[in-house]
Short mmCIF file of C-alpha atoms in Angstrom, two decimals:
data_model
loop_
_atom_site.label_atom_id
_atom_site.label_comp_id
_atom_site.label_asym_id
_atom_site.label_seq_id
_atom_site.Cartn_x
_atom_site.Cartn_y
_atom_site.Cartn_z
CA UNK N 1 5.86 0.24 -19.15
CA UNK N 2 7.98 3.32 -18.65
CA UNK N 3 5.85 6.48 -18.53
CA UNK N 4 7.60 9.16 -17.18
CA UNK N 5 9.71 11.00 -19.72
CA UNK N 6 12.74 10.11 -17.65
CA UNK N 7 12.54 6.56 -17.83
CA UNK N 8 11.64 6.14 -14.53
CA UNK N 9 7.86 4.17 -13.38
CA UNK N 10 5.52 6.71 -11.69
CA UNK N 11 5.28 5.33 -8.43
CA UNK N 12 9.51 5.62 -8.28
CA UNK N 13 11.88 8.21 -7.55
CA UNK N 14 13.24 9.88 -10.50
CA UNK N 15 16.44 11.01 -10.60
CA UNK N 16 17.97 12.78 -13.77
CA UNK N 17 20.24 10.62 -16.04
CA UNK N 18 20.52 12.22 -19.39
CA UNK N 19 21.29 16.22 -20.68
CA UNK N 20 19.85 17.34 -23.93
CA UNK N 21 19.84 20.57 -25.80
CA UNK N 22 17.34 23.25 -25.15
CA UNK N 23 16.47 24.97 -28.35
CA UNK N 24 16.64 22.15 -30.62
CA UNK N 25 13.88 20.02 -28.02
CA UNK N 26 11.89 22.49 -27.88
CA UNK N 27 11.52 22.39 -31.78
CA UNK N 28 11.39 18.42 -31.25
CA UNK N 29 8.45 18.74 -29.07
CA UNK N 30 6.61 20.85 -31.25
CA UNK N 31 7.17 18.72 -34.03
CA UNK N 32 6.27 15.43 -32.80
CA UNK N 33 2.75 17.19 -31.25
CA UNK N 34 2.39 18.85 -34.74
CA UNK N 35 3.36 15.38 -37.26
CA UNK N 36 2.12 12.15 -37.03
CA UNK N 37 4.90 10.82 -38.88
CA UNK N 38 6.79 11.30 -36.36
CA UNK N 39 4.85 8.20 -34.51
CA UNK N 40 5.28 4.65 -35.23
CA UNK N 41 3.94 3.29 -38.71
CA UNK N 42 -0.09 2.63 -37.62
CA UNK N 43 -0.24 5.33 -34.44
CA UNK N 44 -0.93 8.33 -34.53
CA UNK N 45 -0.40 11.08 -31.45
CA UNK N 46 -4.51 11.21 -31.26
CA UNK N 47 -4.18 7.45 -30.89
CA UNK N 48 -3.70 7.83 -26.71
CA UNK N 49 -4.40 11.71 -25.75
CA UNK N 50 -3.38 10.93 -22.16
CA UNK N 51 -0.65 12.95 -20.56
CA UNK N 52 1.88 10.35 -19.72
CA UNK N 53 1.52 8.76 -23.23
CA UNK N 54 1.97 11.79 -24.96
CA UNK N 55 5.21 12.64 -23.17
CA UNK N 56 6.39 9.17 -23.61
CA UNK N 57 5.99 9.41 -27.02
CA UNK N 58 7.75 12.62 -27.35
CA UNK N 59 10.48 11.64 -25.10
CA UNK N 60 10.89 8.32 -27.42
CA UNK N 61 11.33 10.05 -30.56
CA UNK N 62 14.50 12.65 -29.53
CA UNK N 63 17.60 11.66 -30.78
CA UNK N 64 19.87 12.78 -27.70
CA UNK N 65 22.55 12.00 -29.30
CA UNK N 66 21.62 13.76 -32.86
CA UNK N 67 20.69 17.07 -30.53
CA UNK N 68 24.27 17.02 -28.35
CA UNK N 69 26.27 16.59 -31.80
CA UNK N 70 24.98 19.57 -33.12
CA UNK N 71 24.53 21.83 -29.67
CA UNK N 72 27.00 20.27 -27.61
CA UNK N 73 28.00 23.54 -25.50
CA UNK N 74 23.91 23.86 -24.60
CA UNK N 75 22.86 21.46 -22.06
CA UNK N 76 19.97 21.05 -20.02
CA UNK N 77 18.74 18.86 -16.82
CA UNK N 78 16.71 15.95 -17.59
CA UNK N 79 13.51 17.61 -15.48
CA UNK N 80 13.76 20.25 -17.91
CA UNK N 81 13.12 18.15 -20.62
CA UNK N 82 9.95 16.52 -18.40
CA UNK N 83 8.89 20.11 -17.69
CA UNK N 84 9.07 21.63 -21.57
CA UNK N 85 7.08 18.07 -22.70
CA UNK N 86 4.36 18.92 -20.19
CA UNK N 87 4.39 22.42 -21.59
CA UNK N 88 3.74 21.00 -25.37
CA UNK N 89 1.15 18.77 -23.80
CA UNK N 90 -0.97 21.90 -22.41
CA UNK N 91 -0.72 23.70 -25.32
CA UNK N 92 -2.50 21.29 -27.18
CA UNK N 93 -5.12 21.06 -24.71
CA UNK N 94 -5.94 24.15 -24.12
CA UNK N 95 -6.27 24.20 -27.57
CA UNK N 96 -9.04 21.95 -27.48
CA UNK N 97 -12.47 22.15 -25.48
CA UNK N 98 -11.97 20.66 -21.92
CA UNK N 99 -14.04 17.92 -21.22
CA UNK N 100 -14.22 17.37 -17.69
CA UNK N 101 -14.25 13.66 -16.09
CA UNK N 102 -17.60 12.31 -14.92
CA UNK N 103 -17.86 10.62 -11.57
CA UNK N 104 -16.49 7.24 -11.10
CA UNK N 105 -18.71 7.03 -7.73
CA UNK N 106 -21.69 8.37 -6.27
CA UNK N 107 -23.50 8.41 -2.79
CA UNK N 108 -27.00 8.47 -3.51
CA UNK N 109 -27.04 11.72 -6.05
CA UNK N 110 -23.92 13.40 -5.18
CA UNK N 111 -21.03 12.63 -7.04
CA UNK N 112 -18.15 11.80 -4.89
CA UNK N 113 -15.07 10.17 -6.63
CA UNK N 114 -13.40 11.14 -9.89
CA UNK N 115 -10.90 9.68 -11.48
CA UNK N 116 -7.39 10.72 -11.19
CA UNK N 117 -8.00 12.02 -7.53
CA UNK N 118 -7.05 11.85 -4.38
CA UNK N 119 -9.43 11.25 -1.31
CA UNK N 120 -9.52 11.66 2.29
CA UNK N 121 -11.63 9.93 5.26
CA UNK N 122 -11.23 11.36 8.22
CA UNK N 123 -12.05 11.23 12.34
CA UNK N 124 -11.23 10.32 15.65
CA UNK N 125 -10.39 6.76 16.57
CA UNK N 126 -13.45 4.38 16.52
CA UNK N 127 -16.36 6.41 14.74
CA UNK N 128 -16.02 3.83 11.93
CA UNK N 129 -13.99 5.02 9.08
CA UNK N 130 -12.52 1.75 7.91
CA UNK N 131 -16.33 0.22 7.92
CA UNK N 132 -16.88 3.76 5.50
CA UNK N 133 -13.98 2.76 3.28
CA UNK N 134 -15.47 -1.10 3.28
CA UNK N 135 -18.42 0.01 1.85
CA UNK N 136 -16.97 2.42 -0.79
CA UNK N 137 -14.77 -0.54 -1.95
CA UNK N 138 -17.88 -2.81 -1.86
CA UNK N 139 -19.46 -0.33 -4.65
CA UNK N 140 -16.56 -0.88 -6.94
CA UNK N 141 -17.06 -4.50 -6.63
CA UNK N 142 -20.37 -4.84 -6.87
CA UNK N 143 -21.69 -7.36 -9.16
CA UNK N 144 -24.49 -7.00 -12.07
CA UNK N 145 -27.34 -7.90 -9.71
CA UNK N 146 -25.99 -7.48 -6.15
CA UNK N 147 -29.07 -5.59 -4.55
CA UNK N 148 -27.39 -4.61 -1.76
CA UNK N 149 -27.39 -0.94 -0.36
CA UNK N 150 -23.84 -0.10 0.18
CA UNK N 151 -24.97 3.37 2.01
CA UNK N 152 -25.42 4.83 -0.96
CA UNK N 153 -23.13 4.32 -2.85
CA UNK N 154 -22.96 3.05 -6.61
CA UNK N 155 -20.87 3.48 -9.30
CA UNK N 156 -22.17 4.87 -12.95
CA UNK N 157 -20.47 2.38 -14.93
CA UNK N 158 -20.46 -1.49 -14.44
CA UNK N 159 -18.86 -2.16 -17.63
CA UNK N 160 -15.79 -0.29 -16.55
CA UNK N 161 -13.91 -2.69 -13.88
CA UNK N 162 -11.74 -1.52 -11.19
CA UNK N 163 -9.07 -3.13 -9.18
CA UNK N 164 -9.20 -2.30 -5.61
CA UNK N 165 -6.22 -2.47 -4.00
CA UNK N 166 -6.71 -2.63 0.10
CA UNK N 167 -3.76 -1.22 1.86
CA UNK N 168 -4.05 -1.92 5.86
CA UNK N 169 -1.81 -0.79 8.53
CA UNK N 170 -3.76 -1.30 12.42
CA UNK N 171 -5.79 -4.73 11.94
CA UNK N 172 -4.28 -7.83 13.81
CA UNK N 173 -4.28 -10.93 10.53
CA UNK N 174 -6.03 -13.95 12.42
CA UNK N 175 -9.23 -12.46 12.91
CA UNK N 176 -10.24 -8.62 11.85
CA UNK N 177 -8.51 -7.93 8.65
CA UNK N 178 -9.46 -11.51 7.33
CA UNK N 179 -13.15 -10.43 8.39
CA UNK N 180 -13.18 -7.04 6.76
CA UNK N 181 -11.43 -8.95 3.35
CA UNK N 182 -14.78 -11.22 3.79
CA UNK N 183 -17.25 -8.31 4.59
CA UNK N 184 -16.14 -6.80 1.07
CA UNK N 185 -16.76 -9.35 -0.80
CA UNK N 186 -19.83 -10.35 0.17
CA UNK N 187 -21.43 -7.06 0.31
CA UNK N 188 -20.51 -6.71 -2.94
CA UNK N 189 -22.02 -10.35 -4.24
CA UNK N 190 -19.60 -12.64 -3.72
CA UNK N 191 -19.21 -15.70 -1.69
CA UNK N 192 -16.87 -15.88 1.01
CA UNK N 193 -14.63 -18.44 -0.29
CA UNK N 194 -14.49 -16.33 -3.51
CA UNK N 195 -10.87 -14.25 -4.75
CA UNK N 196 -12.04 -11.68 -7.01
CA UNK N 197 -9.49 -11.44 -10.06
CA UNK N 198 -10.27 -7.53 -9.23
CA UNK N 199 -9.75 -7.19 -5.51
CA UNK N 200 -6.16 -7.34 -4.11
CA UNK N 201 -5.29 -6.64 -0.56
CA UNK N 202 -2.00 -6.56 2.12
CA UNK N 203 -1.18 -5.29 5.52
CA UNK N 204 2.28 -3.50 6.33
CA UNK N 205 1.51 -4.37 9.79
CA UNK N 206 4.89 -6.89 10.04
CA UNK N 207 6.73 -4.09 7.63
CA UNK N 208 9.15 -2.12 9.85
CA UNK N 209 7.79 1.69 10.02
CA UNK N 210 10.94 3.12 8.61
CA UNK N 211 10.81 0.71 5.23
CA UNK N 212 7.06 0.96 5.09
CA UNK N 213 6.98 3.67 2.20
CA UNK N 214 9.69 1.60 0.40
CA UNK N 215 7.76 -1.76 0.46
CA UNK N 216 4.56 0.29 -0.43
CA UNK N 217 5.95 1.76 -3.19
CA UNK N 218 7.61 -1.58 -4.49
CA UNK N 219 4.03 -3.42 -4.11
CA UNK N 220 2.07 -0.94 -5.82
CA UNK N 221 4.76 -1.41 -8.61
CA UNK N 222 4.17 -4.84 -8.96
CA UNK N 223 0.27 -4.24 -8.92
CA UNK N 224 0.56 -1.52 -11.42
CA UNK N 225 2.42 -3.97 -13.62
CA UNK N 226 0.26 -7.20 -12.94
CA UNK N 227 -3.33 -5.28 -14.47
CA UNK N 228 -4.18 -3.02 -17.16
CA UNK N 229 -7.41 -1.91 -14.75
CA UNK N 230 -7.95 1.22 -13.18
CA UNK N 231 -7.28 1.07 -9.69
CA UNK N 232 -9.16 1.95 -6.51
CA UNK N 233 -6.07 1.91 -3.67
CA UNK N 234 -6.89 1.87 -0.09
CA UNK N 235 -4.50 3.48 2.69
CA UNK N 236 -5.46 2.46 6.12
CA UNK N 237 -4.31 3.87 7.96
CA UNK N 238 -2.41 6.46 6.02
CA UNK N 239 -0.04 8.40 8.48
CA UNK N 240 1.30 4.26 9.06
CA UNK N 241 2.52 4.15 5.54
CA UNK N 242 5.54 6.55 6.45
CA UNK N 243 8.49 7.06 8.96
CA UNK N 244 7.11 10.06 10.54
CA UNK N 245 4.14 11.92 9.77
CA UNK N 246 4.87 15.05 11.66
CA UNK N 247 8.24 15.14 9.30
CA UNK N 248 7.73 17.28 5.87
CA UNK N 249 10.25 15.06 4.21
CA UNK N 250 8.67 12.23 5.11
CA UNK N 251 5.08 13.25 4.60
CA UNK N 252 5.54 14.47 1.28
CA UNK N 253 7.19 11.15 0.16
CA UNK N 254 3.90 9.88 -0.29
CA UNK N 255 2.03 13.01 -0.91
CA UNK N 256 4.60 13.39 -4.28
CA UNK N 257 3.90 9.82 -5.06
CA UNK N 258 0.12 9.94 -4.79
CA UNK N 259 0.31 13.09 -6.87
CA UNK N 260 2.64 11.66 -9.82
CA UNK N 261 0.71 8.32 -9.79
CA UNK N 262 -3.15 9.89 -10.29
CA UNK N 263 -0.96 12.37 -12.97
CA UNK N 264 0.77 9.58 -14.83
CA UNK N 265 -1.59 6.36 -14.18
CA UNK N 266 -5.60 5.77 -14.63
CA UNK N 267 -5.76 5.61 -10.07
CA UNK N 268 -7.48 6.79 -7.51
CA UNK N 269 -6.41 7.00 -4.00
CA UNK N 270 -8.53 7.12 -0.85
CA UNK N 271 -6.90 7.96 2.56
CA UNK N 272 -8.25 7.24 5.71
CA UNK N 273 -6.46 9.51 8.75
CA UNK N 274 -7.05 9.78 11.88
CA UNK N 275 -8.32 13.79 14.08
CA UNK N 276 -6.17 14.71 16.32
CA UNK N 277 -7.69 14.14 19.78
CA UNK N 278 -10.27 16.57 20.48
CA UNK N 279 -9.84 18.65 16.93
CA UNK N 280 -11.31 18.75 13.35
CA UNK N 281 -7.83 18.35 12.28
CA UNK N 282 -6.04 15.55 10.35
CA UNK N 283 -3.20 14.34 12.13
CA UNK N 284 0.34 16.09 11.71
CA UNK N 285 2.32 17.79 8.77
CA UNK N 286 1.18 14.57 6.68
CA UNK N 287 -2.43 15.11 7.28
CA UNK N 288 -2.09 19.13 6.53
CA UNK N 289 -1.09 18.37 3.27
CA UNK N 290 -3.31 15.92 2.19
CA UNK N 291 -6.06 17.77 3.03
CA UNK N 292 -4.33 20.60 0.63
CA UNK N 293 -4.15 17.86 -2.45
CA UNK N 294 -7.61 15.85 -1.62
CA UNK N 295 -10.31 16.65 -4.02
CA UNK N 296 -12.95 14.81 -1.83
CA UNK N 297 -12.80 14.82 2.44
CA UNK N 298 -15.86 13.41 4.18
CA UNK N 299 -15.37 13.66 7.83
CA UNK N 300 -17.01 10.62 10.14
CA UNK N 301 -18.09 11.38 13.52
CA UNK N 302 -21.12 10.95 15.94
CA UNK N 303 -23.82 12.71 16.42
CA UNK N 304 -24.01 14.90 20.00
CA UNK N 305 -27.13 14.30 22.26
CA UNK N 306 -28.93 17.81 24.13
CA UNK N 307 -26.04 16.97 26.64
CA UNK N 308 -23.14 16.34 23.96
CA UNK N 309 -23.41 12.42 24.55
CA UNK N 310 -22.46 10.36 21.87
CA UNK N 311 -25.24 9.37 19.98
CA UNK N 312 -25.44 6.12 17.92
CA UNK N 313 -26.15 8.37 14.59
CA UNK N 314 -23.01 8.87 12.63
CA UNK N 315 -22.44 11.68 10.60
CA UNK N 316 -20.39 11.91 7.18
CA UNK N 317 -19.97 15.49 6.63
CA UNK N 318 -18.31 16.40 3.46
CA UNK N 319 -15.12 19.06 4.40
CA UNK N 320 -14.42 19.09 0.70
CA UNK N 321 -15.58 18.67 -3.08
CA UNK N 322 -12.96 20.13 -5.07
CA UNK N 323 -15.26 19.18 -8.45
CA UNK N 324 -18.69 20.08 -7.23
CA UNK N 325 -20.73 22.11 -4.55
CA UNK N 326 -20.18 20.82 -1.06
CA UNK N 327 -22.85 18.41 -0.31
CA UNK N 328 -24.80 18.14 2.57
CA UNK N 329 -24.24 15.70 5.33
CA UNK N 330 -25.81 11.85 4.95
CA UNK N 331 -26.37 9.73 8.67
CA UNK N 332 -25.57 6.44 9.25
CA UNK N 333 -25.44 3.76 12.05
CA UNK N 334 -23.93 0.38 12.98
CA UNK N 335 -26.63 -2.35 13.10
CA UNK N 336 -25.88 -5.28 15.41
CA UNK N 337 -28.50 -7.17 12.81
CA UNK N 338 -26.14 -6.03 9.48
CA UNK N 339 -23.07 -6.69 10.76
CA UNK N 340 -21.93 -3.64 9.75
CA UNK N 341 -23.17 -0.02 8.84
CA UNK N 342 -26.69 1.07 7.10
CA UNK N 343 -27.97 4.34 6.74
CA UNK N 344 -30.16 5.85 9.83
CA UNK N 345 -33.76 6.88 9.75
CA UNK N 346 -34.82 10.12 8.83
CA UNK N 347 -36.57 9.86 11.82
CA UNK N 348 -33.60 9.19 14.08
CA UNK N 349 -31.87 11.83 12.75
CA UNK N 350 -34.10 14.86 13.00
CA UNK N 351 -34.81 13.27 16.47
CA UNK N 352 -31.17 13.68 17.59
CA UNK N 353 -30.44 17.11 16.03
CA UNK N 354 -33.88 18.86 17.19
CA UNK N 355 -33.10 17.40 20.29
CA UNK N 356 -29.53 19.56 20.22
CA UNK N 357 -30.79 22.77 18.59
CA UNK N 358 -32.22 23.96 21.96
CA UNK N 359 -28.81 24.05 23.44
CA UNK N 360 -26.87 26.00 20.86
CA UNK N 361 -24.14 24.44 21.09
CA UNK N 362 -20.89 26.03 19.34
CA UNK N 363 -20.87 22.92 17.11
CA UNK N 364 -24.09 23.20 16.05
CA UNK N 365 -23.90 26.97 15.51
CA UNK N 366 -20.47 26.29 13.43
CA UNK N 367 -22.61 24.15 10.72
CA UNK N 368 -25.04 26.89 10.44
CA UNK N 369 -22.41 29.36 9.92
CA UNK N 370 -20.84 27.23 7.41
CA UNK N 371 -23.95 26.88 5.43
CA UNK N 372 -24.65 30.60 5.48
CA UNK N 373 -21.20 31.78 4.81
CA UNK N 374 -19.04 29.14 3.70
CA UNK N 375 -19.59 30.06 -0.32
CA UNK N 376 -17.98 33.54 0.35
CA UNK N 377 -21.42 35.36 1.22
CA UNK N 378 -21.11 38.06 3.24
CA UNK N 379 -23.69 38.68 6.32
CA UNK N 380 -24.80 41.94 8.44
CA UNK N 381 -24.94 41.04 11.95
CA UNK N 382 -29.02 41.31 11.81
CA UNK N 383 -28.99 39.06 8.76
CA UNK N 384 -26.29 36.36 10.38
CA UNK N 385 -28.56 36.43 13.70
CA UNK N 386 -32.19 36.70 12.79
CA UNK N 387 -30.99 33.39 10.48
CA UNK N 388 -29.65 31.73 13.46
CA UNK N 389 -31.85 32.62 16.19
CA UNK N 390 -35.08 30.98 14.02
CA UNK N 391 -32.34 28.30 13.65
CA UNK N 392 -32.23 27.44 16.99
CA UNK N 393 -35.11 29.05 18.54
CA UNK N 394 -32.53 30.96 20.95
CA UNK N 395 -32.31 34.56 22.08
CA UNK N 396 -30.11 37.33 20.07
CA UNK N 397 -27.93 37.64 23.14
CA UNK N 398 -27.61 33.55 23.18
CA UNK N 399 -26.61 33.38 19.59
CA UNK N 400 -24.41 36.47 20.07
CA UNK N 401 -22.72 34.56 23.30
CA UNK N 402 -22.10 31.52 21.15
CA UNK N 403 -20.40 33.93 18.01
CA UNK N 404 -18.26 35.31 20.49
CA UNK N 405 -17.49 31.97 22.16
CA UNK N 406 -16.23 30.46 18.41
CA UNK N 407 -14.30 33.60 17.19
CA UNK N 408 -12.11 33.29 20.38
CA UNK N 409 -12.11 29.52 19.99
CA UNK N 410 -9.61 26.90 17.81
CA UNK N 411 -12.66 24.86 16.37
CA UNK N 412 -12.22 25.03 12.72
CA UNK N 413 -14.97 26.11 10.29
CA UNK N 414 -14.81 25.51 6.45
CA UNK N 415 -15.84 27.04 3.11
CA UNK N 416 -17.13 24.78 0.81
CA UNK N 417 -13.57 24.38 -1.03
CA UNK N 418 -12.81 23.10 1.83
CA UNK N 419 -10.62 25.67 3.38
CA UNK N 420 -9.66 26.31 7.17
CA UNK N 421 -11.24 29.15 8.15
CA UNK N 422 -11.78 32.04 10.65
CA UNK N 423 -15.10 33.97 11.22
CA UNK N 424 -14.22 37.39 10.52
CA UNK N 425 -16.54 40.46 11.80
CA UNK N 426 -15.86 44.32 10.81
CA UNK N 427 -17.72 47.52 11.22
CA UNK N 428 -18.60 49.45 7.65
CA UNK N 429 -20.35 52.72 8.23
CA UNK N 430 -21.60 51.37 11.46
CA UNK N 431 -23.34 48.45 9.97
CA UNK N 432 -21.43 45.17 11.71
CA UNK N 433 -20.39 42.24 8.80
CA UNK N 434 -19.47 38.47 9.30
CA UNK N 435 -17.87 36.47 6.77
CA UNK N 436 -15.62 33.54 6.46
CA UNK N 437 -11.88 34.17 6.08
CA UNK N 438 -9.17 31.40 4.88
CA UNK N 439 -6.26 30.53 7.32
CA UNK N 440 -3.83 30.08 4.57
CA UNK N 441 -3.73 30.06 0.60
CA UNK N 442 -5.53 27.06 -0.86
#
């Protein structure tokens, strides 16, 4: 089914065909919001209050023709016409109280994924994001009855049933995607041998890099076509599903369709992205973006030792939550007896980071900071100090050290919107602040 305005599928390029009359579609638009009539005989425009159905219907019911007869001289683009239905749509909305969407997904009591939305997983190479996303899918899945953990993660409603669509770029296809496929399934109750109606799955791996955003957007298409479910859809890697992700035009290929498709379609995207080497930071212009239009970011990476060792606690720090307060971190670990990951022991954990607080490292400090400042609070420089030198059980000239040590550093610090920020410090009536100051608009 056709449901942008233009005629053209979400998850394709539009490109403007017809031209219309201003005044008299503006009046059409109205109209059509305003009469049921106007609707096929048994429908009604409260039938199907989502935004892509309501500008179908609009755009169904102009007579182009009837409107050039009579205004022939006044003509307008075709993304006019999308952007003046759009602007009917909101007005009746914001007429109306705003319900907001509940949680599709949820990691213990924190909600995580909403629908419509798009999500990022990001870290360095090899800290286990695609055994992250495994679970996450596993949770949509899950059978009435499955009792196992999935880290967490459940989702509210197991009457509503989503397709997940598994999208992999890096895994060779004799042995390690085949085994993730079966890792799914079977964490979420099913036999091996099983094909959920419900789970669909390919690799772009033999796809040429320069035609991989063409056959991706020509497969999820077909997939949008073959279900009426919601779907769950899976980039892994990401950055592999275009030409060039240091390339604006190419990044925001996929950014724009990502955006149109959770706008237009009942789908949720998570992408999983890969830190540039020694950095916080999503890789290239692609992953700057993203980051920009992600509602929820968890960031996977392991724990440091006293002497900033790798641990074998893994961390999933949450960078963003667009719909709720950022939530604190959850641990987890890869078990040689699971096959896969499970969450770590309390114990562990507080083992690992009391271990580290001695040290003060700038790391360490940098979550502290976040937590103190990252909701806008502003701190005097006793305040910010006597709070981190109980912290870590460190000296003020330490702590101070380490404050200098970040504000002269690159490592990135976040609010908890999610923002890239700097820690700011200014003298008012010779009382020293800190606070937390974005890098760019949000």
């Amino acid at each position: 089914m056709n449901i942008n305005p233009n005629g053209a599928n979400a998850f394709e390029t539009v490109q403007p065909k017809d031209t219309f009359i201003l005044d008299e579609f503006e009046t059409h638009c109205s109209s059509i919001l305003m009469d049921d009539s106007k609707f096929p005989v048994g429908e009604s425009r409260k039938a199907d209050t989502t935004h892509a159905n309501i500008l179908e219907q609009i755009a169904n019911n102009i007579d182009l023709n009837e409107l050039q007869s009579e205004r022939g001289d006044q003509v307008v683009s075709n993304n006019l016409k999308t952007v003046l239905a759009t602007r009917e749509k909101l007005k009746e909305i914001k007429a109306n109280e705003i319900r907001f969407s509940e949680p599709v997904l949820k990691q213990g009591e924190n909600a995580v994924i909403f629908p419509h939305t798009i999500n990022v997983i990001q870290g360095q190479a090899g800290v286990h994001k695609s055994r992250l996303a495994e679970n996450i899918c596993a949770a949509f899945l899950k059978l009435n009855g499955c009792q196992n953990e999935l880290l967490g993660f459940n989702r509210l409603n197991f009457n509503a049933t989503h397709t997940v669509v598994y999208v992999d770029t890096e895994r060779n296809l004799s042995e390690q995607l085949p085994y993730a496929l079966q890792s799914i399934q079977i964490k979420a109750g099913y036999n091996r041998a099983d094909h959920p109606r419900n789970f669909e799955y390919i690799s772009l791996l033999q796809i040429n890099r320069k035609e991989r955003f063409g056959a991706l957007n020509e497969y999820l298409n077909h997939i949008k076509k073959s279900t009426n479910n919601p779907l769950f859809i899976v980039l892994d890697v990401s950055t592999d599903c275009i030409e060039d992700f240091n390339k604006t035009d190419k990044s925001m290929e996929l950014i724009d369709l990502m955006n149109m498709a959770i706008n237009e379609h009942n789908v949720i995207f998570l992408c999983l992205i890969h830190e540039n080497p020694k950095s916080d930071k999503a890789r290239g212009h692609f992953g700057t973006e993203l980051m920009n239009k992600a509602s929820t970011v968890m960031q996977v990476g392991f724990e440091k030792d006293a002497n900033q060792n790798d641990t074998d606690i893994i961390r999933v720090k949450y960078l963003k939550c667009r719909s709720t307060a950022r939530h604190t971190p959850f641990y987890i670990k890869y078990s040689n007896e699971a096959k896969g990951l499970v969450l770590a022991d309390a114990s562990e954990v507080s083992g690992v980071v009391n271990s580290r607080k001695h040290k003060a490292s700038n790391e360490d400090m940098i979550e502290f900071i976040e937590l103190y400042l990252g909701d806008g609070t502003t701190l005097t420089r006793v305040d910010l100090l006597d709070k981190l030198c109980k912290d870590f059980k460190a000296s003020q000239r330490t702590i101070e050290s380490r404050i200098t040590e970040i504000m002269s550093s690159d490592i990135e610090i976040f609010n908890e919107q999610g923002q890239s920020c700097k820690l700011s410090k200014e003298t008012k009536d010779k009382t020293v602040y800190y606070k937390l100051i974005a890098n760019e608009p949000f």
